[in-house]
Short mmCIF file of C-alpha atoms in Angstrom, two decimals:
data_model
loop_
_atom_site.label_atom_id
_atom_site.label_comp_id
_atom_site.label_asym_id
_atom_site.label_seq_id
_atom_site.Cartn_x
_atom_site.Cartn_y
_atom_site.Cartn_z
CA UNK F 11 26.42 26.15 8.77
CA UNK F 12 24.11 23.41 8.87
CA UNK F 13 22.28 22.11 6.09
CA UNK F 14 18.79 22.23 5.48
CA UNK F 15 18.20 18.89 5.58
CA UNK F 16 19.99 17.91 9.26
CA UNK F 17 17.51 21.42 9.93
CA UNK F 18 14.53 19.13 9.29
CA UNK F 19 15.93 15.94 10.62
CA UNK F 20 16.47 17.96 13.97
CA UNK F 21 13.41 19.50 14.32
CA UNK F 22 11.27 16.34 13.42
CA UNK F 23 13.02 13.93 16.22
CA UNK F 24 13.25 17.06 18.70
CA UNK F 25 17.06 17.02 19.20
CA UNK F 26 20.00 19.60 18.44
CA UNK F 27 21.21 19.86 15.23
CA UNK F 28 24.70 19.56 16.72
CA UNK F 29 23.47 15.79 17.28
CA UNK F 30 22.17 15.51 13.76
CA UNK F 31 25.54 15.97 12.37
CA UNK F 32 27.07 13.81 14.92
CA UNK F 33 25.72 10.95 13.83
CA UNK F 34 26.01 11.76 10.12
CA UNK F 35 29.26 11.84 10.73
CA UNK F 36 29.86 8.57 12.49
CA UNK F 37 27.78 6.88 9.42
CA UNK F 38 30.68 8.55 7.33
CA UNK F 39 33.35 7.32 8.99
CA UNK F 40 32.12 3.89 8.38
CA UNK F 41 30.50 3.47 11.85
CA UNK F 42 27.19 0.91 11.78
CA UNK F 43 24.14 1.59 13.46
CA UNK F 44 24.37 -1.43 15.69
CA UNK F 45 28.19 -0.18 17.24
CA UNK F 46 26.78 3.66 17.22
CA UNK F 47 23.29 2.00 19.25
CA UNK F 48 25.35 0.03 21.76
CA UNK F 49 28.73 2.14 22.09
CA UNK F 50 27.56 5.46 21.68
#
């Protein structure tokens, strides 16, 4: 289930929630957002 908040985040920047948690999950991991921008 997907939480309310990735819900909003979704809906406000038009994309799947599917995506939403994607990246969350790369910023766990430890990923930046320069590597995710360029290699991702």
């Amino acid at each position: 289930m997907i939480a309310p908040i990735e819900h909003r985040i979704a809906v406000e920047l038009n994309v799947r929630p599917a995506q939403v948690k994607a990246a969350i999950q790369l910023l766990d991991e430890g990923a930046t957002v320069p590597f995710i921008a360029r290699y991702r």
